[in-house]
GROMACS .gro file of C-alpha atoms in nm:
model
  273
    1MET     CA    1  -3.029   6.282  -4.734
    2THR     CA    2  -3.154   6.266  -4.376
    3SER     CA    3  -2.939   6.033  -4.160
    4VAL     CA    4  -3.073   5.730  -3.978
    5GLY     CA    5  -3.026   5.897  -3.641
    6ASN     CA    6  -3.221   6.208  -3.740
    7LEU     CA    7  -3.509   5.999  -3.874
    8LEU     CA    8  -3.539   5.808  -3.547
    9ARG     CA    9  -3.509   6.122  -3.332
   10SER     CA   10  -3.780   6.296  -3.534
   11ALA     CA   11  -4.010   5.995  -3.501
   12ARG     CA   12  -3.958   5.979  -3.122
   13GLU     CA   13  -4.008   6.353  -3.068
   14SER     CA   14  -4.319   6.358  -3.285
   15GLN     CA   15  -4.470   6.092  -3.063
   16GLY     CA   16  -4.363   6.273  -2.744
   17LEU     CA   17  -4.168   5.971  -2.613
   18ASP     CA   18  -3.877   5.985  -2.369
   19ILE     CA   19  -3.561   5.805  -2.477
   20THR     CA   20  -3.499   5.673  -2.123
   21GLU     CA   21  -3.841   5.505  -2.108
   22ILE     CA   22  -3.786   5.344  -2.449
   23ALA     CA   23  -3.441   5.218  -2.335
   24GLU     CA   24  -3.594   5.056  -2.026
   25GLY     CA   25  -3.865   4.891  -2.235
   26LEU     CA   26  -3.608   4.749  -2.481
   27CYS     CA   27  -3.354   4.660  -2.206
   28ILE     CA   28  -3.093   4.866  -2.393
   29GLN     CA   29  -2.879   5.130  -2.229
   30SER     CA   30  -3.003   5.478  -2.311
   31ARG     CA   31  -2.654   5.594  -2.407
   32TYR     CA   32  -2.659   5.349  -2.697
   33LEU     CA   33  -2.992   5.487  -2.821
   34ARG     CA   34  -2.854   5.841  -2.800
   35ALA     CA   35  -2.546   5.729  -2.994
   36ILE     CA   36  -2.777   5.591  -3.267
   37GLU     CA   37  -2.968   5.920  -3.287
   38ASP     CA   38  -2.636   6.111  -3.301
   39ASP     CA   39  -2.500   5.872  -3.568
   40ASP     CA   40  -2.209   5.811  -3.327
   41PHE     CA   41  -2.110   5.467  -3.447
   42LYS     CA   42  -1.783   5.465  -3.246
   43SER     CA   43  -1.972   5.474  -2.914
   44LEU     CA   44  -2.150   5.148  -3.002
   45PRO     CA   45  -2.000   4.804  -2.928
   46GLY     CA   46  -1.980   4.706  -3.298
   47THR     CA   47  -2.159   4.657  -3.628
   48PHE     CA   48  -2.368   4.363  -3.508
   49PHE     CA   49  -2.500   4.545  -3.200
   50TYR     CA   50  -2.552   4.866  -3.400
   51LYS     CA   51  -2.785   4.690  -3.645
   52SER     CA   52  -2.962   4.496  -3.369
   53PHE     CA   53  -3.023   4.801  -3.146
   54LEU     CA   54  -3.131   5.012  -3.445
   55LYS     CA   55  -3.390   4.755  -3.563
   56GLN     CA   56  -3.538   4.725  -3.212
   57TYR     CA   57  -3.548   5.105  -3.172
   58ALA     CA   58  -3.716   5.152  -3.513
   59ALA     CA   59  -3.976   4.885  -3.434
   60ALA     CA   60  -4.055   5.052  -3.101
   61LEU     CA   61  -4.109   5.386  -3.280
   62GLY     CA   62  -4.310   5.228  -3.566
   63VAL     CA   63  -4.055   5.327  -3.832
   64PRO     CA   64  -4.040   5.073  -4.123
   65GLU     CA   65  -3.698   4.909  -4.151
   66GLN     CA   66  -3.684   4.955  -4.530
   67HIS     CA   67  -3.685   5.333  -4.482
   68LEU     CA   68  -3.366   5.303  -4.278
   69GLN     CA   69  -3.180   5.037  -4.476
   70PRO     CA   70  -2.996   5.276  -4.717
   71GLY     CA   71  -2.880   5.488  -4.427
   72ILE     CA   72  -2.765   5.185  -4.227
   73GLU     CA   73  -2.550   5.057  -4.515
   74SER     CA   74  -2.391   5.397  -4.571
   75VAL     CA   75  -2.297   5.427  -4.201
   76VAL     CA   76  -2.149   5.077  -4.187
   77GLU     CA   77  -1.950   5.127  -4.510
   78ALA     CA   78  -1.818   5.459  -4.386
   79GLU     CA   79  -1.696   5.304  -4.061
   80HIS     CA   80  -1.513   5.022  -4.245
   81LEU     CA   81  -1.327   5.235  -4.505
   82PRO     CA   82  -0.947   5.181  -4.505
   83LEU     CA   83  -0.740   5.453  -4.346
   84PRO     CA   84  -0.524   5.688  -4.555
   85PRO     CA   85  -0.156   5.590  -4.589
   86THR     CA   86  -0.043   5.857  -4.341
   87GLN     CA   87  -0.278   5.726  -4.074
   88ALA     CA   88  -0.195   5.363  -4.145
   89VAL     CA   89   0.170   5.433  -4.073
   90ALA     CA   90   0.098   5.623  -3.751
   91SER     CA   91  -0.155   5.378  -3.612
   92PRO     CA   92   0.056   5.077  -3.498
   93ILE     CA   93   0.141   5.159  -3.138
   94ARG     CA   94   0.145   4.804  -2.997
   95GLN     CA   95   0.456   4.687  -3.176
   96LEU     CA   96   0.761   4.666  -2.957
   97ASP     CA   97   1.102   4.787  -3.047
   98PRO     CA   98   1.294   4.512  -3.234
   99ILE     CA   99   1.573   4.532  -2.979
  100VAL     CA  100   1.327   4.486  -2.692
  101GLN     CA  101   1.155   4.198  -2.871
  102ALA     CA  102   1.485   4.024  -2.933
  103SER     CA  103   1.598   4.071  -2.573
  104ASN     CA  104   1.270   3.936  -2.437
  105ARG     CA  105   1.284   3.640  -2.673
  106ASP     CA  106   1.641   3.565  -2.569
  107TYR     CA  107   1.547   3.595  -2.201
  108PHE     CA  108   1.264   3.343  -2.219
  109THR     CA  109   1.466   3.117  -2.448
  110ASP     CA  110   1.757   3.122  -2.205
  111ARG     CA  111   1.522   3.040  -1.914
  112LYS     CA  112   1.367   2.748  -2.102
  113LEU     CA  113   1.708   2.611  -2.196
  114GLY     CA  114   1.866   2.688  -1.860
  115ILE     CA  115   1.648   2.452  -1.654
  116PRO     CA  116   1.722   2.133  -1.859
  117VAL     CA  117   2.090   2.226  -1.877
  118ALA     CA  118   2.106   2.270  -1.498
  119VAL     CA  119   1.932   1.937  -1.440
  120LEU     CA  120   2.162   1.762  -1.687
  121GLY     CA  121   2.466   1.914  -1.516
  122ALA     CA  122   2.348   1.793  -1.174
  123VAL     CA  123   2.297   1.440  -1.310
  124ILE     CA  124   2.645   1.438  -1.465
  125LEU     CA  125   2.806   1.556  -1.140
  126THR     CA  126   2.618   1.292  -0.940
  127CYS     CA  127   2.718   1.012  -1.179
  128SER     CA  128   3.081   1.132  -1.177
  129GLY     CA  129   3.091   1.132  -0.797
  130PHE     CA  130   2.941   0.784  -0.776
  131TYR     CA  131   3.183   0.654  -1.042
  132SER     CA  132   3.481   0.799  -0.851
  133TRP     CA  133   3.359   0.644  -0.525
  134TRP     CA  134   3.300   0.306  -0.688
  135ASN     CA  135   3.648   0.299  -0.844
  136ARG     CA  136   3.832   0.429  -0.539
  137PRO     CA  137   4.164   0.248  -0.460
  138VAL     CA  138   4.151  -0.042  -0.216
  139GLU     CA  139   4.517  -0.032  -0.110
  140PRO     CA  140   4.439   0.045   0.259
  141ARG     CA  141   4.307  -0.309   0.297
  142ALA     CA  142   4.651  -0.460   0.233
  143PRO     CA  143   4.786  -0.409   0.591
  144LEU     CA  144   4.476  -0.575   0.736
  145GLN     CA  145   4.510  -0.872   0.505
  146GLN     CA  146   4.880  -0.894   0.590
  147ALA     CA  147   4.799  -0.896   0.962
  148VAL     CA  148   4.549  -1.175   0.907
  149ASN     CA  149   4.805  -1.377   0.714
  150GLN     CA  150   5.062  -1.330   0.990
  151HIS     CA  151   4.823  -1.445   1.264
  152PRO     CA  152   4.863  -1.822   1.199
  153GLU     CA  153   5.241  -1.788   1.253
  154THR     CA  154   5.190  -1.668   1.612
  155GLN     CA  155   4.903  -1.907   1.687
  156PRO     CA  156   5.112  -2.222   1.761
  157ALA     CA  157   5.318  -2.039   2.027
  158VAL     CA  158   5.003  -1.934   2.218
  159VAL     CA  159   4.787  -2.241   2.174
  160SER     CA  160   5.051  -2.511   2.223
  161PRO     CA  161   5.071  -2.479   2.606
  162ALA     CA  162   4.692  -2.485   2.632
  163THR     CA  163   4.679  -2.792   2.411
  164SER     CA  164   4.939  -2.972   2.618
  165ALA     CA  165   4.764  -2.866   2.939
  166THR     CA  166   4.426  -2.997   2.826
  167SER     CA  167   4.568  -3.319   2.692
  168GLU     CA  168   4.717  -3.429   3.026
  169PRO     CA  169   4.386  -3.482   3.221
  170LEU     CA  170   4.238  -3.707   2.951
  171PRO     CA  171   4.359  -4.034   3.111
  172LEU     CA  172   4.182  -3.924   3.433
  173THR     CA  173   3.839  -3.912   3.263
  174THR     CA  174   3.870  -4.255   3.106
  175PRO     CA  175   3.826  -4.454   3.430
  176ALA     CA  176   3.512  -4.252   3.513
  177LEU     CA  177   3.358  -4.343   3.181
  178THR     CA  178   3.457  -4.704   3.235
  179GLU     CA  179   3.291  -4.710   3.576
  180GLN     CA  180   2.972  -4.553   3.436
  181THR     CA  181   2.943  -4.803   3.154
  182ALA     CA  182   3.015  -5.085   3.400
  183GLY     CA  183   2.700  -5.000   3.605
  184VAL     CA  184   2.333  -4.995   3.510
  185VAL     CA  185   2.176  -4.731   3.284
  186LEU     CA  186   1.798  -4.733   3.244
  187SER     CA  187   1.597  -4.532   2.989
  188LEU     CA  188   1.223  -4.549   3.055
  189SER     CA  189   0.962  -4.420   2.801
  190ALA     CA  190   0.590  -4.428   2.884
  191THR     CA  191   0.338  -4.519   2.614
  192GLU     CA  192   0.053  -4.519   2.868
  193ARG     CA  193   0.008  -4.364   3.210
  194THR     CA  194   0.240  -4.571   3.430
  195TRP     CA  195   0.350  -4.571   3.796
  196LEU     CA  196   0.718  -4.655   3.865
  197SER     CA  197   0.939  -4.716   4.168
  198VAL     CA  198   1.317  -4.765   4.126
  199SER     CA  199   1.560  -4.843   4.412
  200SER     CA  200   1.933  -4.917   4.427
  201ALA     CA  201   2.152  -5.026   4.721
  202GLY     CA  202   1.846  -5.018   4.946
  203LYS     CA  203   1.760  -4.655   4.857
  204GLU     CA  204   1.473  -4.530   4.642
  205VAL     CA  205   1.617  -4.331   4.350
  206PHE     CA  206   1.289  -4.258   4.173
  207ALA     CA  207   0.918  -4.293   4.236
  208GLY     CA  208   0.642  -4.131   4.037
  209ILE     CA  209   0.400  -4.143   3.746
  210LEU     CA  210   0.506  -4.107   3.381
  211GLN     CA  211   0.252  -3.970   3.135
  212PRO     CA  212   0.235  -4.095   2.774
  213GLY     CA  213   0.535  -3.963   2.580
  214GLU     CA  214   0.733  -3.881   2.896
  215THR     CA  215   1.086  -4.025   2.938
  216LYS     CA  216   1.306  -4.084   3.244
  217THR     CA  217   1.676  -4.183   3.239
  218LEU     CA  218   1.865  -4.323   3.540
  219THR     CA  219   2.246  -4.365   3.539
  220GLY     CA  220   2.528  -4.458   3.778
  221LEU     CA  221   2.347  -4.753   3.938
  222GLU     CA  222   2.543  -5.061   4.050
  223ALA     CA  223   2.218  -5.260   4.039
  224ALA     CA  224   1.853  -5.160   4.031
  225ARG     CA  225   1.515  -5.293   4.131
  226MET     CA  226   1.213  -5.147   3.948
  227LYS     CA  227   0.844  -5.201   4.017
  228VAL     CA  228   0.602  -5.114   3.735
  229GLY     CA  229   0.231  -5.058   3.795
  230ASN     CA  230   0.137  -5.088   3.422
  231ALA     CA  231   0.368  -5.337   3.254
  232GLY     CA  232   0.216  -5.286   2.907
  233GLY     CA  233   0.252  -4.906   2.915
  234ILE     CA  234   0.631  -4.868   2.929
  235GLU     CA  235   0.932  -4.928   2.704
  236ILE     CA  236   1.265  -5.005   2.875
  237HIS     CA  237   1.621  -4.968   2.747
  238TRP     CA  238   1.883  -5.136   2.969
  239ASN     CA  239   2.243  -5.021   2.904
  240GLY     CA  240   2.134  -4.908   2.559
  241LYS     CA  241   1.960  -5.237   2.474
  242PRO     CA  242   1.581  -5.253   2.429
  243VAL     CA  243   1.397  -5.482   2.667
  244GLY     CA  244   1.098  -5.657   2.518
  245PRO     CA  245   0.746  -5.647   2.660
  246ILE     CA  246   0.748  -5.724   3.033
  247GLY     CA  247   0.373  -5.777   3.065
  248ALA     CA  248   0.026  -5.669   2.962
  249SER     CA  249  -0.146  -5.340   3.033
  250GLY     CA  250  -0.253  -5.312   3.395
  251GLN     CA  251  -0.016  -5.583   3.523
  252VAL     CA  252   0.223  -5.512   3.808
  253LYS     CA  253   0.578  -5.636   3.743
  254THR     CA  254   0.908  -5.624   3.932
  255ILE     CA  255   1.242  -5.634   3.746
  256VAL     CA  256   1.595  -5.666   3.884
  257PHE     CA  257   1.881  -5.518   3.676
  258THR     CA  258   2.254  -5.589   3.711
  259PRO     CA  259   2.533  -5.477   3.478
  260ASP     CA  260   2.533  -5.821   3.313
  261ASN     CA  261   2.177  -5.951   3.349
  262LEU     CA  262   1.812  -5.868   3.420
  263GLU     CA  263   1.533  -6.078   3.572
  264ILE     CA  264   1.156  -6.035   3.583
  265LEU     CA  265   1.041  -6.156   3.924
  266GLU     CA  266   0.715  -6.322   4.001
  267PRO     CA  267   0.499  -6.148   4.262
  268SER     CA  268   0.611  -6.394   4.534
  269GLY     CA  269   0.981  -6.358   4.459
  270ASP     CA  270   1.044  -5.997   4.567
  271ALA     CA  271   1.392  -5.938   4.713
  272THR     CA  272   1.565  -5.630   4.851
  273LEU     CA  273   1.875  -5.478   4.686
   0.00000   0.00000   0.00000
């Protein structure tokens, strides 16, 4: 029986066609068409491409497919026959030696296990170090605590002279406080813009304008004379005692203060202190 390849070659040669031109028209490499004509199935990429290329080649040459079908099946069956036992034993060349396979498996297994074990070991060492630091002995603090406890015993010997030295001048400050409280102390708080003039012993001790919320305190005065330009815009405390309203807003008032008394003078009754 004539093979498929011989039938196709005879058809091409009888028509005077060049195999290269047919390959370009079918967009198939010419070496595959030559392999089909030579019945060289091993040079083709596989059964599927063999059948596909062959059908296209036969159609281009005008050869009916049914004339080629028996030959196609015989070629495909021949290429898929099982190998003899001797060849089947000699064919496996990709298997590795069992010893090499075992060593490679152990190597990758050891690497996979080694990383978690190393990390776990580092964590254990870190925790152990922290635990040892946390539970370290605190005996070195005992001398410091003992020194602190001994400090109060030496304190009376050092502080006692200073205490006795500072306690002696206290009687000297008492007369000064007595003299200050025996004079006149004025605390002036403005609720409105107010002009003030305060004199004592014939000398002016203060003169100026107080803005709302501003306060002025005068101490150490034997007696005082104060003139207010806005009687309703000021609050007065005399020796710590509040003085009631001295007049309405805009009124001019004059007040005389002594340690024991105060007097609001009429405009015609001004006197000099």
